[in-house]
């Protein structure tokens, strides 16, 4: 007797119950509908998205600390860790500068602000002050000093990733210096803490659909869909430039590692959709770190490159800043010369670094660029207030993919990438979990026994049901 086939409603209900991707996608659609139909109600849903982001931010600092310490200790070579950091910075500078140049070229060709003839004196800059909280970007000296913690606990309390990274490097170096015989219990304790944090990530991710629903409802309710018509030329240009840059990333990734960016995008589709819905790459950092490790990137490379990229490799923001600067200049009738546009690139190369976590950082960077040129009224930056939130999706996707490509590229450059494992995982093949390295001499990407997974995970939930049980490698939901 042939097995009975579940009815369509049951299959749909099962997918919604087990697939995080389906849950987030439905929440996205519902959020847009609520924001459009009941904008007054949508404004009250802000705490849903904000609360989820707060929970995720609580996890990020201890997770980064554990991953970096374990990565250094297992690699057993502090010099290799230093090389990874240096290579990452080189990659970041090349990628972000390329994004700036592409943005400037695109804005020169399309001229998105030409013909607007805006009088800067008529612009209300009070909203701009509210957006930036009256702050300013730190100078180079302040940026370096801010990367040094005042106290061990303070770095975690302030959720400063660069400070946490520095502390993790110091602890990892100390473990290597003392050796496993003098402090035999420290590394296993940190590894166990890491497993606990990943389990917490699984619990928090169950709230992701609520966060996406609230964030999208607030976005549509506050700005509506009319802003898209007003700034259509600028929006299309930014998204087209971002698409072109992502194609270049795909070509570079394929040439350097043989890995397909499109398969990787499918692999992290749940995280990408969540980042789009919440307009935050921080909301998916823990899950992306976990998936990069499963895809063959060594722990120390993932732990250093990805968090550092959140401050130094904002490719999407770089594209937006360069296009936005020329858009504002064109809108107020200022024709920037070649030398002034070169100045724009040089200034943005500095101001685009360390923007993460600063309120209204994009507007602060644009204002600083305008002031340095002396030709664009700083208040004219207020022209972008209406469209800035619409650009979040472009910035989020480009920033996240740019940093993930950086992890793979730097890992390959350093010999810290298991390419065969990465290809199998991205092809959806079931591969064994990496065997824990207990003697500290491994590379963190070895192959070991296959760990069982609950049936719910195999159905595509993508969320561990048990703290001690990991989802099968290659599952994407």
Short mmCIF file of C-alpha atoms in Angstrom, two decimals:
data_model
loop_
_atom_site.label_atom_id
_atom_site.label_comp_id
_atom_site.label_asym_id
_atom_site.label_seq_id
_atom_site.Cartn_x
_atom_site.Cartn_y
_atom_site.Cartn_z
CA UNK A 1 0.00 0.00 0.00
CA UNK A 2 1.59 3.31 -1.06
CA UNK A 3 2.30 5.79 1.73
CA UNK A 4 -0.26 8.54 2.12
CA UNK A 5 0.76 11.99 0.89
CA UNK A 6 0.07 14.84 3.34
CA UNK A 7 -2.44 17.40 2.16
CA UNK A 8 -1.23 20.81 0.94
CA UNK A 9 -2.35 22.68 4.09
CA UNK A 10 -0.47 20.18 6.25
CA UNK A 11 2.67 20.49 4.16
CA UNK A 12 2.47 24.29 4.36
CA UNK A 13 1.90 24.14 8.12
CA UNK A 14 4.87 21.80 8.52
CA UNK A 15 7.15 24.11 6.52
CA UNK A 16 6.06 27.12 8.57
CA UNK A 17 6.63 25.17 11.77
CA UNK A 18 10.10 23.91 10.89
CA UNK A 19 11.67 26.41 8.48
CA UNK A 20 13.07 29.66 9.84
CA UNK A 21 13.35 30.99 6.28
CA UNK A 22 9.62 30.48 5.68
CA UNK A 23 8.73 32.04 9.03
CA UNK A 24 10.85 35.15 8.37
CA UNK A 25 9.52 35.47 4.79
CA UNK A 26 5.91 35.37 6.02
CA UNK A 27 6.72 37.87 8.76
CA UNK A 28 8.25 40.17 6.15
CA UNK A 29 5.09 40.12 4.02
CA UNK A 30 2.79 40.57 7.03
CA UNK A 31 4.89 43.47 8.29
CA UNK A 32 4.64 45.28 4.94
CA UNK A 33 0.86 44.71 4.87
CA UNK A 34 0.33 45.99 8.42
CA UNK A 35 2.55 49.02 7.81
CA UNK A 36 0.62 49.90 4.66
CA UNK A 37 -2.90 49.30 6.00
CA UNK A 38 -2.51 50.44 9.61
CA UNK A 39 0.46 52.82 9.87
CA UNK A 40 -0.70 54.06 13.29
CA UNK A 41 -0.61 50.54 14.71
CA UNK A 42 2.73 49.83 13.03
CA UNK A 43 4.44 52.62 14.97
CA UNK A 44 3.76 50.74 18.21
CA UNK A 45 5.59 47.62 16.97
CA UNK A 46 9.07 49.19 17.20
CA UNK A 47 9.94 47.31 20.44
CA UNK A 48 9.69 43.96 18.64
CA UNK A 49 12.68 44.69 16.41
CA UNK A 50 14.60 46.68 19.02
CA UNK A 51 14.22 43.97 21.65
CA UNK A 52 15.53 41.27 19.33
CA UNK A 53 18.57 43.37 18.36
CA UNK A 54 19.31 43.94 22.06
CA UNK A 55 19.24 40.22 22.78
CA UNK A 56 21.59 39.49 19.89
CA UNK A 57 23.99 42.27 20.91
CA UNK A 58 24.14 40.72 24.37
CA UNK A 59 25.56 37.56 22.83
CA UNK A 60 28.01 39.02 20.29
CA UNK A 61 30.86 40.15 22.58
CA UNK A 62 31.21 36.92 24.62
CA UNK A 63 30.85 34.85 21.44
CA UNK A 64 33.59 36.77 19.60
CA UNK A 65 35.84 36.49 22.67
CA UNK A 66 35.38 32.72 22.92
CA UNK A 67 35.82 32.05 19.20
CA UNK A 68 39.01 34.15 18.95
CA UNK A 69 40.60 32.72 22.12
CA UNK A 70 39.85 29.14 21.07
CA UNK A 71 41.03 29.87 17.52
CA UNK A 72 44.39 31.23 18.66
CA UNK A 73 44.92 28.46 21.19
CA UNK A 74 44.07 25.71 18.70
CA UNK A 75 46.12 27.20 15.88
CA UNK A 76 49.09 27.23 18.24
CA UNK A 77 50.81 30.02 16.33
CA UNK A 78 50.40 33.67 17.31
CA UNK A 79 52.40 34.79 14.27
CA UNK A 80 49.85 33.14 12.00
CA UNK A 81 47.12 35.07 13.78
CA UNK A 82 49.02 38.30 13.19
CA UNK A 83 49.35 37.45 9.50
CA UNK A 84 45.62 36.86 9.27
CA UNK A 85 44.98 40.28 10.80
CA UNK A 86 47.36 42.04 8.43
CA UNK A 87 45.98 40.27 5.36
CA UNK A 88 42.45 41.08 6.48
CA UNK A 89 43.25 44.79 6.75
CA UNK A 90 44.81 44.76 3.27
CA UNK A 91 41.71 43.06 1.85
CA UNK A 92 39.40 45.48 3.67
CA UNK A 93 41.19 48.55 2.33
CA UNK A 94 41.22 47.28 -1.26
CA UNK A 95 37.55 46.22 -1.18
CA UNK A 96 36.19 49.37 0.46
CA UNK A 97 38.25 51.65 -1.81
CA UNK A 98 36.95 49.75 -4.85
CA UNK A 99 33.39 50.27 -3.58
CA UNK A 100 34.03 54.01 -3.21
CA UNK A 101 35.41 54.29 -6.75
CA UNK A 102 32.52 52.29 -8.24
CA UNK A 103 30.06 54.57 -6.44
CA UNK A 104 31.71 57.72 -7.77
CA UNK A 105 31.86 56.40 -11.34
CA UNK A 106 28.20 55.36 -11.22
CA UNK A 107 27.09 58.75 -9.86
CA UNK A 108 29.09 60.59 -12.54
CA UNK A 109 27.54 58.54 -15.32
CA UNK A 110 23.90 58.56 -14.14
CA UNK A 111 23.82 62.00 -12.43
CA UNK A 112 21.02 61.06 -9.96
CA UNK A 113 20.74 64.56 -8.44
CA UNK A 114 20.93 66.66 -11.60
CA UNK A 115 17.98 68.91 -12.32
CA UNK A 116 16.69 69.04 -8.72
CA UNK A 117 17.95 72.62 -8.17
CA UNK A 118 17.52 72.53 -4.40
CA UNK A 119 18.17 75.64 -2.34
CA UNK A 120 20.09 74.46 0.80
CA UNK A 121 18.65 77.37 2.78
CA UNK A 122 15.17 75.85 2.48
CA UNK A 123 16.18 72.52 4.06
CA UNK A 124 15.25 71.74 7.65
CA UNK A 125 18.42 70.45 9.33
CA UNK A 126 16.82 69.83 12.74
CA UNK A 127 15.92 66.28 11.67
CA UNK A 128 19.56 65.77 10.71
CA UNK A 129 20.71 66.82 14.19
CA UNK A 130 18.21 64.40 15.72
CA UNK A 131 19.45 61.60 13.47
CA UNK A 132 23.07 62.08 14.53
CA UNK A 133 22.34 62.96 18.17
CA UNK A 134 24.60 65.96 17.69
CA UNK A 135 27.63 63.67 17.62
CA UNK A 136 30.68 63.49 15.42
CA UNK A 137 32.95 60.82 14.01
CA UNK A 138 36.07 60.11 16.10
CA UNK A 139 39.44 61.31 14.89
CA UNK A 140 42.16 58.78 14.05
CA UNK A 141 43.72 59.21 17.50
CA UNK A 142 40.35 58.85 19.24
CA UNK A 143 39.55 55.79 17.15
CA UNK A 144 42.80 54.08 18.19
CA UNK A 145 42.31 55.00 21.85
CA UNK A 146 38.70 53.82 21.76
CA UNK A 147 39.96 50.42 20.59
CA UNK A 148 41.88 50.09 23.89
CA UNK A 149 39.70 48.95 26.80
CA UNK A 150 39.53 50.82 30.09
CA UNK A 151 38.78 47.58 31.88
CA UNK A 152 38.25 43.93 31.09
CA UNK A 153 34.58 44.01 32.06
CA UNK A 154 34.02 47.44 30.49
CA UNK A 155 34.78 46.16 26.99
CA UNK A 156 31.95 43.64 27.29
CA UNK A 157 29.61 46.08 29.05
CA UNK A 158 30.04 48.65 26.27
CA UNK A 159 29.80 45.92 23.61
CA UNK A 160 32.89 47.29 21.87
CA UNK A 161 33.97 44.64 19.37
CA UNK A 162 37.44 46.05 18.77
CA UNK A 163 38.16 46.13 22.51
CA UNK A 164 36.84 42.59 22.94
CA UNK A 165 39.00 41.44 20.02
CA UNK A 166 42.10 42.95 21.63
CA UNK A 167 41.35 41.26 24.96
CA UNK A 168 40.73 37.95 23.20
CA UNK A 169 44.09 38.21 21.41
CA UNK A 170 45.84 38.89 24.72
CA UNK A 171 44.14 35.94 26.44
CA UNK A 172 44.85 33.64 23.50
CA UNK A 173 48.51 34.72 23.46
CA UNK A 174 48.74 34.14 27.22
CA UNK A 175 47.34 30.61 26.82
CA UNK A 176 49.94 29.87 24.16
CA UNK A 177 52.71 31.30 26.34
CA UNK A 178 51.71 29.35 29.45
CA UNK A 179 50.95 26.16 27.59
CA UNK A 180 48.16 23.70 28.22
CA UNK A 181 50.02 22.01 31.07
CA UNK A 182 49.97 25.13 33.31
CA UNK A 183 46.34 26.08 32.67
CA UNK A 184 44.74 22.82 31.52
CA UNK A 185 41.18 23.76 32.50
CA UNK A 186 40.96 27.23 30.95
CA UNK A 187 40.62 26.34 27.27
CA UNK A 188 38.00 23.58 27.81
CA UNK A 189 36.00 26.01 29.96
CA UNK A 190 36.04 28.65 27.20
CA UNK A 191 35.04 26.03 24.63
CA UNK A 192 32.12 24.97 26.82
CA UNK A 193 31.08 28.60 27.24
CA UNK A 194 31.15 28.92 23.46
CA UNK A 195 28.79 25.97 23.10
CA UNK A 196 26.42 27.52 25.64
CA UNK A 197 26.41 30.81 23.74
CA UNK A 198 25.62 29.06 20.46
CA UNK A 199 22.73 27.30 22.22
CA UNK A 200 21.45 30.70 23.40
CA UNK A 201 21.70 31.94 19.82
CA UNK A 202 19.38 29.09 18.81
CA UNK A 203 16.86 30.11 21.45
CA UNK A 204 16.94 33.81 20.53
CA UNK A 205 16.62 33.06 16.82
CA UNK A 206 13.14 31.66 17.48
CA UNK A 207 12.08 35.28 17.99
CA UNK A 208 13.44 36.37 14.59
CA UNK A 209 10.05 36.34 12.77
CA UNK A 210 8.56 38.68 15.38
CA UNK A 211 11.53 41.04 14.99
CA UNK A 212 11.21 41.13 11.20
CA UNK A 213 7.46 41.68 11.41
CA UNK A 214 7.85 44.63 13.76
CA UNK A 215 10.76 46.22 11.87
CA UNK A 216 9.07 46.05 8.45
CA UNK A 217 5.74 47.34 9.78
CA UNK A 218 7.49 50.36 11.33
CA UNK A 219 9.46 51.04 8.13
CA UNK A 220 6.44 51.01 5.81
CA UNK A 221 4.22 52.77 8.33
CA UNK A 222 6.70 55.59 8.88
CA UNK A 223 7.96 56.21 5.35
CA UNK A 224 5.30 54.65 3.16
CA UNK A 225 5.96 53.65 -0.43
CA UNK A 226 5.80 57.20 -1.87
CA UNK A 227 9.42 57.94 -1.02
CA UNK A 228 10.46 55.34 -3.57
CA UNK A 229 8.87 57.40 -6.36
CA UNK A 230 10.54 60.63 -5.21
CA UNK A 231 14.05 59.17 -5.07
CA UNK A 232 13.61 56.44 -7.71
CA UNK A 233 16.71 57.40 -9.71
CA UNK A 234 18.99 57.44 -6.67
CA UNK A 235 17.57 54.21 -5.26
CA UNK A 236 17.91 52.32 -8.54
CA UNK A 237 21.47 53.58 -9.00
CA UNK A 238 22.55 52.51 -5.50
CA UNK A 239 21.07 49.05 -5.85
CA UNK A 240 22.49 48.61 -9.37
CA UNK A 241 25.97 49.68 -8.18
CA UNK A 242 25.69 47.27 -5.25
CA UNK A 243 24.67 44.45 -7.60
CA UNK A 244 27.69 45.17 -9.82
CA UNK A 245 29.99 45.17 -6.78
CA UNK A 246 28.55 41.85 -5.59
CA UNK A 247 29.22 40.37 -9.05
CA UNK A 248 32.85 41.47 -8.67
CA UNK A 249 32.93 39.81 -5.24
CA UNK A 250 31.58 36.61 -6.79
CA UNK A 251 34.25 36.64 -9.49
CA UNK A 252 37.01 37.30 -6.95
CA UNK A 253 35.76 34.54 -4.64
CA UNK A 254 35.57 32.02 -7.48
CA UNK A 255 39.02 32.94 -8.75
CA UNK A 256 40.68 32.80 -5.32
CA UNK A 257 38.92 29.82 -3.74
CA UNK A 258 36.78 28.11 -6.37
CA UNK A 259 33.72 28.73 -4.17
CA UNK A 260 30.45 29.95 -5.67
CA UNK A 261 29.05 33.07 -3.99
CA UNK A 262 25.55 32.18 -5.19
CA UNK A 263 25.69 28.81 -3.45
CA UNK A 264 26.97 30.52 -0.34
CA UNK A 265 24.10 33.00 -0.54
CA UNK A 266 21.68 30.09 -0.63
CA UNK A 267 23.51 28.56 2.34
CA UNK A 268 22.95 31.69 4.46
CA UNK A 269 19.57 32.66 3.01
CA UNK A 270 17.88 32.56 6.42
CA UNK A 271 20.46 34.93 7.90
CA UNK A 272 20.33 37.19 4.85
CA UNK A 273 16.54 37.50 5.02
CA UNK A 274 16.71 38.22 8.74
CA UNK A 275 19.38 40.90 8.19
CA UNK A 276 17.19 42.48 5.51
CA UNK A 277 14.13 42.43 7.74
CA UNK A 278 15.85 43.96 10.75
CA UNK A 279 18.20 46.21 8.71
CA UNK A 280 21.08 44.98 10.86
CA UNK A 281 24.06 42.75 10.12
CA UNK A 282 24.74 42.45 13.85
CA UNK A 283 21.53 40.46 14.24
CA UNK A 284 23.02 37.59 12.22
CA UNK A 285 26.70 37.73 13.20
CA UNK A 286 26.58 34.75 15.61
CA UNK A 287 24.80 32.51 13.10
CA UNK A 288 27.04 33.57 10.21
CA UNK A 289 30.16 32.86 12.29
CA UNK A 290 28.81 29.40 13.03
CA UNK A 291 28.06 28.69 9.37
CA UNK A 292 31.43 29.97 8.15
CA UNK A 293 33.17 27.62 10.60
CA UNK A 294 31.06 24.71 9.37
CA UNK A 295 31.91 25.65 5.79
CA UNK A 296 35.61 25.00 6.37
CA UNK A 297 37.00 28.36 7.52
CA UNK A 298 39.34 27.99 10.50
CA UNK A 299 38.20 29.31 13.88
CA UNK A 300 40.91 31.95 14.23
CA UNK A 301 40.23 33.35 10.74
CA UNK A 302 36.47 33.54 11.32
CA UNK A 303 36.88 34.99 14.80
CA UNK A 304 39.22 37.76 13.66
CA UNK A 305 38.17 38.66 10.11
CA UNK A 306 34.37 38.79 10.47
CA UNK A 307 34.08 40.97 13.61
CA UNK A 308 36.89 43.27 12.42
CA UNK A 309 35.12 43.63 9.09
CA UNK A 310 32.08 45.04 10.89
CA UNK A 311 34.21 48.12 11.64
CA UNK A 312 36.70 48.24 8.75
CA UNK A 313 34.95 46.67 5.76
CA UNK A 314 31.61 48.41 5.23
CA UNK A 315 31.46 48.00 1.46
CA UNK A 316 27.76 48.82 1.16
CA UNK A 317 28.18 51.94 3.26
CA UNK A 318 31.16 52.99 1.11
CA UNK A 319 29.07 52.70 -2.05
CA UNK A 320 26.27 54.71 -0.49
CA UNK A 321 28.58 57.41 0.85
CA UNK A 322 30.28 58.05 -2.50
CA UNK A 323 27.01 58.08 -4.45
CA UNK A 324 25.30 60.14 -1.75
CA UNK A 325 28.04 62.79 -1.77
CA UNK A 326 27.75 63.34 -5.52
CA UNK A 327 23.94 63.20 -5.36
CA UNK A 328 23.87 66.01 -2.79
CA UNK A 329 26.38 68.07 -4.82
CA UNK A 330 24.37 67.63 -8.02
CA UNK A 331 21.07 68.42 -6.25
CA UNK A 332 22.33 71.80 -5.00
CA UNK A 333 24.00 72.61 -8.32
CA UNK A 334 27.65 72.11 -7.33
CA UNK A 335 29.90 70.65 -10.03
CA UNK A 336 32.77 68.80 -8.36
CA UNK A 337 36.07 68.76 -10.24
CA UNK A 338 38.22 65.65 -10.63
CA UNK A 339 40.57 66.78 -7.85
CA UNK A 340 37.60 67.35 -5.52
CA UNK A 341 36.24 63.88 -6.30
CA UNK A 342 39.64 62.38 -5.52
CA UNK A 343 39.47 64.26 -2.22
CA UNK A 344 36.05 62.67 -1.64
CA UNK A 345 37.58 59.20 -2.02
CA UNK A 346 40.49 60.01 0.30
CA UNK A 347 38.24 61.53 2.98
CA UNK A 348 35.72 58.68 2.81
CA UNK A 349 38.53 56.12 3.05
CA UNK A 350 39.09 57.51 6.55
CA UNK A 351 35.56 58.45 7.64
CA UNK A 352 34.04 55.13 6.50
CA UNK A 353 36.20 53.21 9.00
CA UNK A 354 34.86 52.67 12.48
CA UNK A 355 31.33 53.87 11.64
CA UNK A 356 29.63 50.86 13.22
CA UNK A 357 27.63 51.61 16.35
CA UNK A 358 27.65 55.42 15.95
CA UNK A 359 24.14 56.95 15.59
CA UNK A 360 23.64 58.48 12.16
CA UNK A 361 27.21 57.59 11.18
CA UNK A 362 26.46 57.80 7.44
CA UNK A 363 25.27 61.39 7.80
CA UNK A 364 28.23 62.27 9.99
CA UNK A 365 30.58 60.90 7.33
CA UNK A 366 28.74 62.78 4.58
CA UNK A 367 28.78 66.01 6.59
CA UNK A 368 32.51 65.62 7.27
CA UNK A 369 33.15 65.05 3.56
CA UNK A 370 31.08 68.06 2.58
CA UNK A 371 32.91 70.24 5.09
CA UNK A 372 36.32 69.07 3.85
CA UNK A 373 35.44 70.04 0.29
CA UNK A 374 34.12 73.46 1.27
CA UNK A 375 31.90 73.53 -1.82
CA UNK A 376 28.85 71.65 -0.54
CA UNK A 377 26.74 73.11 2.31
CA UNK A 378 26.83 70.60 5.18
CA UNK A 379 23.09 71.05 5.71
CA UNK A 380 22.40 69.76 2.20
CA UNK A 381 23.04 66.24 3.53
CA UNK A 382 19.49 66.47 4.95
CA UNK A 383 18.29 65.70 1.41
CA UNK A 384 19.09 62.03 2.06
CA UNK A 385 17.05 61.73 5.26
CA UNK A 386 13.93 60.56 3.45
CA UNK A 387 15.65 57.80 1.54
CA UNK A 388 18.28 56.62 4.03
CA UNK A 389 16.15 53.87 5.55
CA UNK A 390 15.34 52.50 2.08
CA UNK A 391 19.07 52.13 1.48
CA UNK A 392 19.53 49.91 4.53
CA UNK A 393 18.73 46.77 2.55
CA UNK A 394 21.45 47.56 0.01
CA UNK A 395 24.00 48.35 2.71
CA UNK A 396 23.15 45.27 4.78
CA UNK A 397 23.42 42.79 1.89
CA UNK A 398 26.63 44.30 0.51
CA UNK A 399 28.30 44.66 3.92
CA UNK A 400 27.44 41.11 4.95
CA UNK A 401 28.50 39.46 1.69
CA UNK A 402 31.65 41.59 1.56
CA UNK A 403 32.72 40.42 5.00
CA UNK A 404 31.89 36.77 4.32
CA UNK A 405 33.91 36.86 1.10
CA UNK A 406 36.74 38.46 3.09
CA UNK A 407 36.69 35.52 5.53
CA UNK A 408 36.97 32.98 2.72
CA UNK A 409 39.58 34.96 0.77
CA UNK A 410 41.84 35.68 3.76
CA UNK A 411 41.45 32.11 5.02
CA UNK A 412 42.51 30.78 1.62
CA UNK A 413 45.40 33.26 1.51
CA UNK A 414 46.62 32.04 4.89
CA UNK A 415 45.97 28.34 4.16
CA UNK A 416 43.23 28.27 6.81
CA UNK A 417 40.39 27.12 4.53
CA UNK A 418 39.26 23.57 3.82
CA UNK A 419 38.09 24.17 0.25
CA UNK A 420 36.79 20.65 -0.34
CA UNK A 421 34.69 20.80 2.80
CA UNK A 422 33.37 24.24 1.81
CA UNK A 423 32.26 22.99 -1.61
CA UNK A 424 30.52 19.96 -0.12
CA UNK A 425 28.72 22.05 2.47
CA UNK A 426 27.57 24.62 -0.09
CA UNK A 427 26.38 21.80 -2.36
CA UNK A 428 24.17 20.61 0.47
CA UNK A 429 26.08 17.36 1.08
CA UNK A 430 26.08 15.90 4.58
CA UNK A 431 29.65 16.01 5.88
CA UNK A 432 31.04 15.11 9.30
CA UNK A 433 31.33 17.75 11.97
CA UNK A 434 34.91 18.95 12.63
CA UNK A 435 36.53 16.80 15.29
CA UNK A 436 37.29 18.86 18.42
CA UNK A 437 41.02 19.50 18.71
CA UNK A 438 42.00 18.63 22.26
CA UNK A 439 45.75 18.86 22.01
CA UNK A 440 45.87 22.41 20.68
CA UNK A 441 47.96 21.47 17.67
CA UNK A 442 45.30 21.17 15.02
CA UNK A 443 43.96 23.65 12.57
CA UNK A 444 40.37 23.61 13.64
CA UNK A 445 39.04 22.40 10.29
CA UNK A 446 39.71 18.69 10.59
CA UNK A 447 37.16 16.02 9.83
CA UNK A 448 35.76 13.76 12.47
CA UNK A 449 32.70 11.77 13.30
CA UNK A 450 29.26 12.59 12.03
CA UNK A 451 26.96 13.89 14.71
CA UNK A 452 23.29 12.91 14.70
CA UNK A 453 20.65 15.60 14.43
CA UNK A 454 17.02 15.66 15.45
CA UNK A 455 14.36 15.14 12.83
CA UNK A 456 13.14 18.70 13.20
CA UNK A 457 16.49 20.08 12.07
CA UNK A 458 16.61 17.80 9.07
CA UNK A 459 13.29 19.25 8.10
CA UNK A 460 15.00 22.59 7.77
CA UNK A 461 14.51 24.50 10.99
CA UNK A 462 18.10 25.66 11.10
CA UNK A 463 17.80 26.10 14.88
CA UNK A 464 19.38 23.60 17.28
CA UNK A 465 16.71 21.93 19.39
CA UNK A 466 19.24 20.71 21.94
CA UNK A 467 22.21 22.71 23.24
CA UNK A 468 24.56 19.78 22.74
CA UNK A 469 23.32 18.78 19.28
CA UNK A 470 24.36 20.72 16.22
CA UNK A 471 22.47 21.01 12.95
CA UNK A 472 23.86 18.91 10.11
CA UNK A 473 26.43 20.73 8.02
CA UNK A 474 24.99 21.77 4.70
CA UNK A 475 21.44 22.28 6.00
CA UNK A 476 20.14 25.75 5.21
CA UNK A 477 16.60 25.54 6.39
#
